[in-house]
Amino acid sequence: MPATSMRRFVRAKLTGTEVVIDKKGHYASVLHNMIDNNCLIEQIKGKSLQVGDQVTVYSWPD
């Protein structure tokens, strides 16, 4: 994901130790794709997200 001008929380799916970011829209108003996700990952202001990056994960129980 490209760098952002603000701190952001991106919807994702946590499977074991791997986090997969859904390719669908990540706008705050798009809630329907939360159904397939079980966590949020934090994107730091000014940083892009690349494959293999370590991220902070906020998960919730299934």
Tab-separated table of N, CA, C and O in Angstrom, residues 10-14 33-41 57-62:
chain	number	residue	atom	x	y	z
A	10	VAL	N	-5.731	-0.554	8.461
A	10	VAL	CA	-6.112	-1.268	7.247
A	10	VAL	C	-6.717	-2.618	7.620
A	10	VAL	O	-6.158	-3.356	8.436
A	11	ARG	N	-7.840	-2.952	7.007
A	11	ARG	CA	-8.488	-4.250	7.242
A	11	ARG	C	-7.627	-5.358	6.665
A	11	ARG	O	-7.079	-5.224	5.576
A	12	ALA	N	-7.556	-6.472	7.413
A	12	ALA	CA	-6.722	-7.586	6.966
A	12	ALA	C	-7.225	-8.891	7.566
A	12	ALA	O	-8.120	-8.909	8.408
A	13	LYS	N	-6.615	-9.990	7.128
A	13	LYS	CA	-6.945	-11.319	7.643
A	13	LYS	C	-5.673	-11.905	8.237
A	13	LYS	O	-4.650	-11.996	7.555
A	14	LEU	N	-5.730	-12.281	9.500
A	14	LEU	CA	-4.606	-12.889	10.201
A	14	LEU	C	-4.774	-14.399	10.154
A	14	LEU	O	-5.799	-14.926	10.583
A	33	ASN	N	-16.660	-5.360	3.589
A	33	ASN	CA	-15.512	-6.254	3.500
A	33	ASN	C	-14.921	-6.605	4.872
A	33	ASN	O	-13.987	-7.376	4.967
A	34	MET	N	-15.488	-6.075	5.951
A	34	MET	CA	-15.074	-6.483	7.297
A	34	MET	C	-15.474	-7.923	7.586
A	34	MET	O	-14.874	-8.576	8.429
A	35	ILE	N	-16.467	-8.431	6.875
A	35	ILE	CA	-16.948	-9.790	7.095
A	35	ILE	C	-15.835	-10.812	6.914
A	35	ILE	O	-15.727	-11.776	7.662
A	36	ASP	N	-14.981	-10.621	5.918
A	36	ASP	CA	-13.923	-11.575	5.605
A	36	ASP	C	-12.617	-11.298	6.339
A	36	ASP	O	-11.645	-12.018	6.146
A	37	ASN	N	-12.569	-10.264	7.162
A	37	ASN	CA	-11.344	-9.895	7.857
A	37	ASN	C	-11.485	-10.106	9.359
A	37	ASN	O	-12.584	-10.101	9.893
A	38	ASN	N	-10.343	-10.309	10.029
A	38	ASN	CA	-10.391	-10.539	11.468
A	38	ASN	C	-9.396	-9.682	12.244
A	38	ASN	O	-9.101	-9.952	13.397
A	39	CYS	N	-8.856	-8.651	11.576
A	39	CYS	CA	-7.924	-7.775	12.271
A	39	CYS	C	-7.755	-6.462	11.508
A	39	CYS	O	-8.219	-6.320	10.374
A	40	LEU	N	-7.092	-5.537	12.163
A	40	LEU	CA	-6.662	-4.294	11.539
A	40	LEU	C	-5.153	-4.231	11.697
A	40	LEU	O	-4.613	-4.678	12.712
A	41	ILE	N	-4.470	-3.682	10.700
A	41	ILE	CA	-3.044	-3.437	10.859
A	41	ILE	C	-2.815	-1.935	10.800
A	41	ILE	O	-3.522	-1.211	10.115
A	57	VAL	N	-0.604	-5.494	14.741
A	57	VAL	CA	-1.883	-6.119	14.401
A	57	VAL	C	-2.841	-5.978	15.575
A	57	VAL	O	-2.467	-6.261	16.717
A	58	TYR	N	-4.040	-5.548	15.292
A	58	TYR	CA	-5.108	-5.455	16.284
A	58	TYR	C	-6.182	-6.454	15.863
A	58	TYR	O	-6.893	-6.208	14.889
A	59	SER	N	-6.263	-7.579	16.562
A	59	SER	CA	-7.212	-8.618	16.165
A	59	SER	C	-8.330	-8.742	17.184
A	59	SER	O	-8.225	-8.256	18.297
A	60	TRP	N	-9.386	-9.390	16.780
A	60	TRP	CA	-10.526	-9.641	17.654
A	60	TRP	C	-10.887	-11.113	17.533
A	60	TRP	O	-10.558	-11.759	16.549
A	61	PRO	N	-11.564	-11.672	18.531
A	61	PRO	CA	-11.903	-13.100	18.497
A	61	PRO	C	-12.891	-13.414	17.375
A	61	PRO	O	-13.699	-12.573	16.993
A	62	ASP	N	-12.793	-14.629	16.873
A	62	ASP	CA	-13.723	-15.078	15.813
A	62	ASP	C	-15.111	-15.263	16.337
A	62	ASP	O	-15.394	-15.529	17.425
